[in-house]
């Protein structure tokens, strides 16, 4: 495939001894040369930027590739490896287009001093955005001819990407490139990083969820040898020479707080409804808050039959196993933070704003993260560490405890979803009225051919601090939609698979539903089986579930079509993991709180899926080489709750419309 | 009081500082720079900190440092011998039994304790033994497969 784009390739020589001779050649290179050399060693750095040939478009972010004298090529990316296989996928992408074996390719993840800003590691964008960008840059470099000594500037007028049918590295199950480091314990995560001369900090947590610090009394804490008490705006904390002393001092730090009560847990859904705003359509947003087609009002009026129901989802926690940590170090007005975040540029801006310094003064060196799931989009821990470090004038490490995670992180939003449907004389759904309160607009779209529909997302006042989560609102929205379709199917005496198929026009979606039903051994009227399907971030998927007494999931079968499969084994691993994670939120996860504070502060108070919960799991991939791949790290989680709720209904004749489906008192497995 | 005592870590005699509130996990990570064992919960719930003490799986976040005085401690860093992976490590690698890998050291050590006690465990036994370890990325099925492979009990 030929891309009508001009590629400008600039080079920067990284010979250590020729420092002075080659002044930085472009603004991107300012203050990065030393860091680049330290990280990558000698060689040539190629910056490949794309410019649309026709339009006056500004240059797109320059992709950076480093070629060492050994011929090893390093791809520099501002993304982060959170266990989704980023390093492996980008290795494949570069190796494919450079015609190199994967061993000759390295991936340098985010260090804002040297890597470009190619967006946050979120929304399953690595596959649809980063992989193509790396492929094009690598292909441009291949066509320009690259070597470790090259110094001339080259422009490749167009590049040819390797056709999917000719892939040698992409499309294969290249094992995780960090595998050996992981099994030997050598892989470093945020909490494993140490910096010379660093001190250890702790931050005082408020006794209630919405509390403002009024006064802090550090006199007792300061008596502990080597302890400094830090007070800055809303933050009170301590810094000491070691972690244990810091903990000891923290216990002596007294504070007064102004508290604002929370609604009781039982009142949360009513609160979300009460405080809801009307949906606002914003043009060009990735997840529009209003989707409208035909006239749902007319459809309701003319309906032969109507059905309505409300679905809810509680707040749940990400519980990435790795707790947040950060080491902040100031050098005058320049700040360096070692941390684990999915959104380096967001956190960088937050830090710059908080300390009123230019964004370029903030360097984030991002480590591997013991998984993200959307929990690391904001810089809570980084801000705290930077405030502590600024006060004491030394590097400070702040490592959050599990309790800090529950107290100072954020949760997946709670949701209330109202669904109303209108059926015509042929029992077909002709009107679809869908309202999500509080949790978000992702997954609002209906994958069925329904003539009249309105889907809206209402912002509400969330009692608990909330934020991103794997696929965010798509879990609640898909749960509501797929439960509701199931209800209507049963109401009309139809088989849930057949009934869905009657409403599906998308051939790829039809395929996963039909093929899945066959493979699963779906039988009309058979007890204990449930189905759900969706189009999520352009992937087509269908999940089949079977449950048995006492509340045990017996098996799950997922059919998944996200276009071309770049790494089948990695994709299977991601999808299986998403299913297992989805089981937690579907069956038992829920953040408990009272009128003051979150009560789920420990893993012993917050149940997660374990080995004993495992059903038989099968994942079937539909590999469509001709279709550009979409991301897949999230989609798999969206169908678990509805498939299980539907299977439960088929098993017990009882409809459960709230997540988690079961409460702690019910039999656990 | 902070008293130095000696322990044998991965075959080498080491001197460590023990004292009130210092756990074995603190010792490994902060004093010996062995960061393979991880913190995940600090209350024995997740198993990320699992190491072997006298060959038995121990949650190092709960073990007081002084409790290992004079004992043999093994961590994930000690599994590899002269660049050769331990069979469990090789099996985890072969099956890609991880995503982020944060839980891996804990699972490896818990599985090692099991295989020393029961060289050919039944699948149910593997699941029971490893039920105390959390993999939030959800790689459990692969972990079971990897342990079976390392134990030479093959595929189902
Ligand atoms: S950190 Fe020790 S069991 Fe979780
Ligand atoms: S691989 Fe991420 S927690 Fe297990």
PDB file of C-alpha atoms in Angstrom, chain A residues 381-611:
ATOM      1  CA  UNK A 381       1.153  10.192  43.647  1.00  0.00           C
ATOM      2  CA  UNK A 382       3.510  12.182  41.411  1.00  0.00           C
ATOM      3  CA  UNK A 383       2.098  15.471  42.704  1.00  0.00           C
ATOM      4  CA  UNK A 384       2.461  14.405  46.306  1.00  0.00           C
ATOM      5  CA  UNK A 385       6.035  13.218  45.807  1.00  0.00           C
ATOM      6  CA  UNK A 386       6.948  16.457  44.023  1.00  0.00           C
ATOM      7  CA  UNK A 387       5.453  18.568  46.816  1.00  0.00           C
ATOM      8  CA  UNK A 388       7.384  16.625  49.462  1.00  0.00           C
ATOM      9  CA  UNK A 389      10.626  16.806  47.481  1.00  0.00           C
ATOM     10  CA  UNK A 390      10.282  20.525  46.854  1.00  0.00           C
ATOM     11  CA  UNK A 391       9.834  21.192  50.564  1.00  0.00           C
ATOM     12  CA  UNK A 392      12.878  19.242  51.687  1.00  0.00           C
ATOM     13  CA  UNK A 393      15.158  19.982  48.723  1.00  0.00           C
ATOM     14  CA  UNK A 394      16.126  16.334  48.253  1.00  0.00           C
ATOM     15  CA  UNK A 395      14.805  13.522  46.096  1.00  0.00           C
ATOM     16  CA  UNK A 396      11.819  11.938  47.802  1.00  0.00           C
ATOM     17  CA  UNK A 397      10.270   8.568  47.160  1.00  0.00           C
ATOM     18  CA  UNK A 398       6.605   8.126  47.899  1.00  0.00           C
ATOM     19  CA  UNK A 399       5.278   4.580  47.671  1.00  0.00           C
ATOM     20  CA  UNK A 400       1.566   4.214  48.174  1.00  0.00           C
ATOM     21  CA  UNK A 401       0.225   1.409  50.310  1.00  0.00           C
ATOM     22  CA  UNK A 402      -2.792  -0.621  49.257  1.00  0.00           C
ATOM     23  CA  UNK A 403      -4.839   1.518  51.599  1.00  0.00           C
ATOM     24  CA  UNK A 404      -3.560   4.699  49.912  1.00  0.00           C
ATOM     25  CA  UNK A 405      -4.716   3.219  46.626  1.00  0.00           C
ATOM     26  CA  UNK A 406      -8.260   2.817  47.909  1.00  0.00           C
ATOM     27  CA  UNK A 407      -8.256   6.181  49.686  1.00  0.00           C
ATOM     28  CA  UNK A 408      -6.522   8.447  47.215  1.00  0.00           C
ATOM     29  CA  UNK A 409      -6.985   6.762  43.832  1.00  0.00           C
ATOM     30  CA  UNK A 410     -10.243   6.819  41.939  1.00  0.00           C
ATOM     31  CA  UNK A 411     -12.911   4.264  41.068  1.00  0.00           C
ATOM     32  CA  UNK A 412     -14.806   3.053  38.066  1.00  0.00           C
ATOM     33  CA  UNK A 413     -17.960   5.179  38.024  1.00  0.00           C
ATOM     34  CA  UNK A 414     -21.193   3.837  39.413  1.00  0.00           C
ATOM     35  CA  UNK A 415     -23.979   3.739  36.869  1.00  0.00           C
ATOM     36  CA  UNK A 416     -27.731   3.929  36.565  1.00  0.00           C
ATOM     37  CA  UNK A 417     -29.089   3.014  33.151  1.00  0.00           C
ATOM     38  CA  UNK A 418     -32.734   3.334  32.080  1.00  0.00           C
ATOM     39  CA  UNK A 419     -33.785   1.395  29.007  1.00  0.00           C
ATOM     40  CA  UNK A 420     -37.118   1.497  27.252  1.00  0.00           C
ATOM     41  CA  UNK A 421     -38.029  -0.406  24.110  1.00  0.00           C
ATOM     42  CA  UNK A 422     -40.917  -0.347  21.674  1.00  0.00           C
ATOM     43  CA  UNK A 423     -41.873  -3.471  19.764  1.00  0.00           C
ATOM     44  CA  UNK A 424     -43.931  -3.679  16.602  1.00  0.00           C
ATOM     45  CA  UNK A 425     -46.463  -6.343  15.674  1.00  0.00           C
ATOM     46  CA  UNK A 426     -43.736  -8.672  14.456  1.00  0.00           C
ATOM     47  CA  UNK A 427     -42.128  -8.458  17.931  1.00  0.00           C
ATOM     48  CA  UNK A 428     -39.189  -6.594  16.526  1.00  0.00           C
ATOM     49  CA  UNK A 429     -37.581  -3.727  18.442  1.00  0.00           C
ATOM     50  CA  UNK A 430     -38.406  -0.510  16.593  1.00  0.00           C
ATOM     51  CA  UNK A 431     -37.780   2.012  19.330  1.00  0.00           C
ATOM     52  CA  UNK A 432     -34.819   2.199  21.735  1.00  0.00           C
ATOM     53  CA  UNK A 433     -34.567   4.779  24.491  1.00  0.00           C
ATOM     54  CA  UNK A 434     -31.419   4.544  26.570  1.00  0.00           C
ATOM     55  CA  UNK A 435     -30.110   6.811  29.336  1.00  0.00           C
ATOM     56  CA  UNK A 436     -26.883   6.390  31.218  1.00  0.00           C
ATOM     57  CA  UNK A 437     -26.458   8.384  34.403  1.00  0.00           C
ATOM     58  CA  UNK A 438     -22.955   9.174  35.579  1.00  0.00           C
ATOM     59  CA  UNK A 439     -20.791   6.422  34.144  1.00  0.00           C
ATOM     60  CA  UNK A 440     -20.082   7.668  30.635  1.00  0.00           C
ATOM     61  CA  UNK A 441     -20.802   7.569  26.942  1.00  0.00           C
ATOM     62  CA  UNK A 442     -18.560   4.769  25.723  1.00  0.00           C
ATOM     63  CA  UNK A 443     -20.573   1.762  24.570  1.00  0.00           C
ATOM     64  CA  UNK A 444     -23.762   3.788  24.079  1.00  0.00           C
ATOM     65  CA  UNK A 445     -24.154   2.804  20.439  1.00  0.00           C
ATOM     66  CA  UNK A 446     -26.545  -0.032  19.694  1.00  0.00           C
ATOM     67  CA  UNK A 447     -25.150  -2.679  17.356  1.00  0.00           C
ATOM     68  CA  UNK A 448     -28.658  -3.642  16.236  1.00  0.00           C
ATOM     69  CA  UNK A 449     -30.692  -2.352  13.320  1.00  0.00           C
ATOM     70  CA  UNK A 450     -33.327  -0.361  15.177  1.00  0.00           C
ATOM     71  CA  UNK A 451     -35.149   2.348  13.236  1.00  0.00           C
ATOM     72  CA  UNK A 452     -35.681   4.804  16.076  1.00  0.00           C
ATOM     73  CA  UNK A 453     -33.295   5.308  18.908  1.00  0.00           C
ATOM     74  CA  UNK A 454     -32.061   7.801  21.428  1.00  0.00           C
ATOM     75  CA  UNK A 455     -29.027   7.105  23.585  1.00  0.00           C
ATOM     76  CA  UNK A 456     -27.847   9.727  26.010  1.00  0.00           C
ATOM     77  CA  UNK A 457     -25.272  10.120  28.716  1.00  0.00           C
ATOM     78  CA  UNK A 458     -26.208  12.316  31.681  1.00  0.00           C
ATOM     79  CA  UNK A 459     -23.408  13.720  33.797  1.00  0.00           C
ATOM     80  CA  UNK A 460     -24.078  13.502  37.528  1.00  0.00           C
ATOM     81  CA  UNK A 461     -22.438  14.455  40.743  1.00  0.00           C
ATOM     82  CA  UNK A 462     -20.452  11.400  41.758  1.00  0.00           C
ATOM     83  CA  UNK A 463     -20.234  10.872  45.517  1.00  0.00           C
ATOM     84  CA  UNK A 464     -16.942   8.960  45.192  1.00  0.00           C
ATOM     85  CA  UNK A 465     -13.948  10.133  43.226  1.00  0.00           C
ATOM     86  CA  UNK A 466     -14.199   8.426  39.855  1.00  0.00           C
ATOM     87  CA  UNK A 467     -12.217   8.114  36.661  1.00  0.00           C
ATOM     88  CA  UNK A 468     -11.188   5.905  33.851  1.00  0.00           C
ATOM     89  CA  UNK A 469     -11.401   2.117  33.875  1.00  0.00           C
ATOM     90  CA  UNK A 470     -10.811  -0.630  31.325  1.00  0.00           C
ATOM     91  CA  UNK A 471     -13.434   0.222  28.634  1.00  0.00           C
ATOM     92  CA  UNK A 472     -15.037   2.612  31.142  1.00  0.00           C
ATOM     93  CA  UNK A 473     -18.802   2.964  30.720  1.00  0.00           C
ATOM     94  CA  UNK A 474     -19.013   0.286  28.063  1.00  0.00           C
ATOM     95  CA  UNK A 475     -19.296  -2.309  30.842  1.00  0.00           C
ATOM     96  CA  UNK A 476     -22.411  -0.719  32.360  1.00  0.00           C
ATOM     97  CA  UNK A 477     -23.906   0.253  29.013  1.00  0.00           C
ATOM     98  CA  UNK A 478     -23.359  -3.146  27.470  1.00  0.00           C
ATOM     99  CA  UNK A 479     -24.687  -4.855  30.580  1.00  0.00           C
ATOM    100  CA  UNK A 480     -27.875  -2.803  30.360  1.00  0.00           C
ATOM    101  CA  UNK A 481     -28.306  -3.207  26.620  1.00  0.00           C
ATOM    102  CA  UNK A 482     -27.570  -6.917  26.432  1.00  0.00           C
ATOM    103  CA  UNK A 483     -29.644  -7.716  29.517  1.00  0.00           C
ATOM    104  CA  UNK A 484     -32.497  -5.757  28.044  1.00  0.00           C
ATOM    105  CA  UNK A 485     -32.306  -7.489  24.656  1.00  0.00           C
ATOM    106  CA  UNK A 486     -32.426 -10.761  26.520  1.00  0.00           C
ATOM    107  CA  UNK A 487     -35.476  -9.680  28.480  1.00  0.00           C
ATOM    108  CA  UNK A 488     -37.273  -8.661  25.327  1.00  0.00           C
ATOM    109  CA  UNK A 489     -36.319 -11.929  23.651  1.00  0.00           C
ATOM    110  CA  UNK A 490     -37.819 -13.920  26.524  1.00  0.00           C
ATOM    111  CA  UNK A 491     -40.829 -11.635  26.686  1.00  0.00           C
ATOM    112  CA  UNK A 492     -41.625 -12.399  23.076  1.00  0.00           C
ATOM    113  CA  UNK A 493     -40.965 -16.092  23.530  1.00  0.00           C
ATOM    114  CA  UNK A 494     -37.917 -15.949  21.266  1.00  0.00           C
ATOM    115  CA  UNK A 495     -34.588 -17.626  21.554  1.00  0.00           C
ATOM    116  CA  UNK A 496     -32.004 -15.005  22.659  1.00  0.00           C
ATOM    117  CA  UNK A 497     -29.547 -15.932  19.900  1.00  0.00           C
ATOM    118  CA  UNK A 498     -32.159 -15.947  17.168  1.00  0.00           C
ATOM    119  CA  UNK A 499     -33.735 -12.782  18.464  1.00  0.00           C
ATOM    120  CA  UNK A 500     -30.420 -10.942  18.355  1.00  0.00           C
ATOM    121  CA  UNK A 501     -29.696 -12.223  14.863  1.00  0.00           C
ATOM    122  CA  UNK A 502     -33.035 -10.842  13.685  1.00  0.00           C
ATOM    123  CA  UNK A 503     -31.715  -7.403  14.617  1.00  0.00           C
ATOM    124  CA  UNK A 504     -28.158  -7.710  13.332  1.00  0.00           C
ATOM    125  CA  UNK A 505     -27.168  -6.463   9.892  1.00  0.00           C
ATOM    126  CA  UNK A 506     -23.412  -6.224  10.393  1.00  0.00           C
ATOM    127  CA  UNK A 507     -22.052  -9.392   8.790  1.00  0.00           C
ATOM    128  CA  UNK A 508     -19.005  -9.643  11.004  1.00  0.00           C
ATOM    129  CA  UNK A 509     -21.132  -9.397  14.123  1.00  0.00           C
ATOM    130  CA  UNK A 510     -23.537 -11.999  12.712  1.00  0.00           C
ATOM    131  CA  UNK A 511     -20.614 -14.270  12.133  1.00  0.00           C
ATOM    132  CA  UNK A 512     -19.295 -14.207  15.707  1.00  0.00           C
ATOM    133  CA  UNK A 513     -22.783 -14.830  17.094  1.00  0.00           C
ATOM    134  CA  UNK A 514     -23.555 -17.698  14.721  1.00  0.00           C
ATOM    135  CA  UNK A 515     -20.153 -19.336  14.879  1.00  0.00           C
ATOM    136  CA  UNK A 516     -20.096 -18.943  18.652  1.00  0.00           C
ATOM    137  CA  UNK A 517     -23.511 -20.532  19.090  1.00  0.00           C
ATOM    138  CA  UNK A 518     -22.416 -23.539  17.053  1.00  0.00           C
ATOM    139  CA  UNK A 519     -19.130 -23.963  18.845  1.00  0.00           C
ATOM    140  CA  UNK A 520     -20.727 -23.524  22.275  1.00  0.00           C
ATOM    141  CA  UNK A 521     -23.457 -26.028  21.581  1.00  0.00           C
ATOM    142  CA  UNK A 522     -26.174 -23.430  22.111  1.00  0.00           C
ATOM    143  CA  UNK A 523     -29.557 -25.118  22.401  1.00  0.00           C
ATOM    144  CA  UNK A 524     -32.883 -23.391  22.392  1.00  0.00           C
ATOM    145  CA  UNK A 525     -34.474 -23.502  25.798  1.00  0.00           C
ATOM    146  CA  UNK A 526     -31.491 -25.198  27.422  1.00  0.00           C
ATOM    147  CA  UNK A 527     -31.198 -24.143  31.058  1.00  0.00           C
ATOM    148  CA  UNK A 528     -28.230 -22.129  32.321  1.00  0.00           C
ATOM    149  CA  UNK A 529     -26.904 -20.726  29.046  1.00  0.00           C
ATOM    150  CA  UNK A 530     -26.544 -17.046  28.291  1.00  0.00           C
ATOM    151  CA  UNK A 531     -25.312 -14.943  25.405  1.00  0.00           C
ATOM    152  CA  UNK A 532     -24.270 -11.344  24.800  1.00  0.00           C
ATOM    153  CA  UNK A 533     -22.724  -9.615  21.807  1.00  0.00           C
ATOM    154  CA  UNK A 534     -21.408  -6.193  20.912  1.00  0.00           C
ATOM    155  CA  UNK A 535     -19.381  -3.972  18.644  1.00  0.00           C
ATOM    156  CA  UNK A 536     -16.865  -2.342  20.923  1.00  0.00           C
ATOM    157  CA  UNK A 537     -14.153  -0.010  19.600  1.00  0.00           C
ATOM    158  CA  UNK A 538     -14.821  -1.529  16.180  1.00  0.00           C
ATOM    159  CA  UNK A 539     -14.218  -5.097  17.321  1.00  0.00           C
ATOM    160  CA  UNK A 540     -17.032  -7.632  16.984  1.00  0.00           C
ATOM    161  CA  UNK A 541     -17.480 -10.066  19.796  1.00  0.00           C
ATOM    162  CA  UNK A 542     -19.918 -12.552  21.232  1.00  0.00           C
ATOM    163  CA  UNK A 543     -19.701 -14.268  24.588  1.00  0.00           C
ATOM    164  CA  UNK A 544     -21.480 -17.442  25.609  1.00  0.00           C
ATOM    165  CA  UNK A 545     -21.718 -18.476  29.236  1.00  0.00           C
ATOM    166  CA  UNK A 546     -22.994 -21.398  31.206  1.00  0.00           C
ATOM    167  CA  UNK A 547     -23.667 -21.282  34.934  1.00  0.00           C
ATOM    168  CA  UNK A 548     -24.497 -23.923  37.485  1.00  0.00           C
ATOM    169  CA  UNK A 549     -25.448 -24.127  41.147  1.00  0.00           C
ATOM    170  CA  UNK A 550     -24.303 -22.757  43.521  1.00  0.00           C
ATOM    171  CA  UNK A 551     -23.584 -19.606  41.544  1.00  0.00           C
ATOM    172  CA  UNK A 552     -20.697 -21.042  39.667  1.00  0.00           C
ATOM    173  CA  UNK A 553     -19.617 -20.114  36.192  1.00  0.00           C
ATOM    174  CA  UNK A 554     -18.996 -23.360  34.347  1.00  0.00           C
ATOM    175  CA  UNK A 555     -17.670 -22.156  31.028  1.00  0.00           C
ATOM    176  CA  UNK A 556     -17.162 -19.124  28.850  1.00  0.00           C
ATOM    177  CA  UNK A 557     -16.633 -19.014  25.110  1.00  0.00           C
ATOM    178  CA  UNK A 558     -15.595 -15.789  23.425  1.00  0.00           C
ATOM    179  CA  UNK A 559     -15.655 -15.228  19.699  1.00  0.00           C
ATOM    180  CA  UNK A 560     -13.579 -12.208  18.788  1.00  0.00           C
ATOM    181  CA  UNK A 561     -13.025 -10.349  15.547  1.00  0.00           C
ATOM    182  CA  UNK A 562     -10.886  -7.221  15.645  1.00  0.00           C
ATOM    183  CA  UNK A 563      -9.666  -7.436  12.060  1.00  0.00           C
ATOM    184  CA  UNK A 564      -6.092  -8.522  11.426  1.00  0.00           C
ATOM    185  CA  UNK A 565      -4.558 -10.230  14.423  1.00  0.00           C
ATOM    186  CA  UNK A 566      -1.076  -8.843  15.029  1.00  0.00           C
ATOM    187  CA  UNK A 567      -0.049 -11.343  17.681  1.00  0.00           C
ATOM    188  CA  UNK A 568      -2.529 -14.185  18.250  1.00  0.00           C
ATOM    189  CA  UNK A 569      -1.090 -15.461  21.516  1.00  0.00           C
ATOM    190  CA  UNK A 570      -0.851 -12.011  23.047  1.00  0.00           C
ATOM    191  CA  UNK A 571      -4.408 -11.281  21.961  1.00  0.00           C
ATOM    192  CA  UNK A 572      -5.686 -14.517  23.491  1.00  0.00           C
ATOM    193  CA  UNK A 573      -3.869 -13.712  26.700  1.00  0.00           C
ATOM    194  CA  UNK A 574      -5.388 -10.209  26.809  1.00  0.00           C
ATOM    195  CA  UNK A 575      -8.876 -11.466  26.099  1.00  0.00           C
ATOM    196  CA  UNK A 576      -8.766 -14.276  28.625  1.00  0.00           C
ATOM    197  CA  UNK A 577      -7.529 -11.812  31.213  1.00  0.00           C
ATOM    198  CA  UNK A 578     -10.296  -9.363  30.372  1.00  0.00           C
ATOM    199  CA  UNK A 579     -12.881 -12.119  30.811  1.00  0.00           C
ATOM    200  CA  UNK A 580     -11.496 -13.061  34.207  1.00  0.00           C
ATOM    201  CA  UNK A 581     -11.322  -9.438  35.290  1.00  0.00           C
ATOM    202  CA  UNK A 582     -14.855  -8.979  34.010  1.00  0.00           C
ATOM    203  CA  UNK A 583     -16.031 -11.827  36.223  1.00  0.00           C
ATOM    204  CA  UNK A 584     -14.995  -9.853  39.293  1.00  0.00           C
ATOM    205  CA  UNK A 585     -17.086  -6.809  38.448  1.00  0.00           C
ATOM    206  CA  UNK A 586     -19.957  -8.974  37.270  1.00  0.00           C
ATOM    207  CA  UNK A 587     -20.151 -11.311  40.225  1.00  0.00           C
ATOM    208  CA  UNK A 588     -18.831  -9.722  43.382  1.00  0.00           C
ATOM    209  CA  UNK A 589     -16.683  -6.582  43.192  1.00  0.00           C
ATOM    210  CA  UNK A 590     -18.081  -3.499  44.873  1.00  0.00           C
ATOM    211  CA  UNK A 591     -16.500  -0.616  46.783  1.00  0.00           C
ATOM    212  CA  UNK A 592     -18.281  -0.288  50.125  1.00  0.00           C
ATOM    213  CA  UNK A 593     -18.570   3.022  51.921  1.00  0.00           C
ATOM    214  CA  UNK A 594     -20.542   4.682  54.696  1.00  0.00           C
ATOM    215  CA  UNK A 595     -21.506   8.326  55.073  1.00  0.00           C
ATOM    216  CA  UNK A 596     -17.926   9.255  55.779  1.00  0.00           C
ATOM    217  CA  UNK A 597     -15.438   7.091  54.075  1.00  0.00           C
ATOM    218  CA  UNK A 598     -14.657   4.183  51.786  1.00  0.00           C
ATOM    219  CA  UNK A 599     -14.645   0.984  53.816  1.00  0.00           C
ATOM    220  CA  UNK A 600     -13.032  -1.344  51.274  1.00  0.00           C
ATOM    221  CA  UNK A 601      -9.466  -0.445  52.094  1.00  0.00           C
ATOM    222  CA  UNK A 602      -7.742  -3.774  51.924  1.00  0.00           C
ATOM    223  CA  UNK A 603      -7.757  -6.826  49.715  1.00  0.00           C
ATOM    224  CA  UNK A 604      -9.312  -8.774  52.570  1.00  0.00           C
ATOM    225  CA  UNK A 605     -12.258  -6.396  52.222  1.00  0.00           C
ATOM    226  CA  UNK A 606     -12.358  -6.329  48.447  1.00  0.00           C
ATOM    227  CA  UNK A 607     -12.757  -9.664  46.747  1.00  0.00           C
ATOM    228  CA  UNK A 608     -10.956 -10.244  43.442  1.00  0.00           C
ATOM    229  CA  UNK A 609     -11.183 -13.189  41.040  1.00  0.00           C
ATOM    230  CA  UNK A 610      -8.926 -16.033  42.083  1.00  0.00           C
ATOM    231  CA  UNK A 611      -7.990 -19.389  40.672  1.00  0.00           C
TER     232      UNK A 611
END
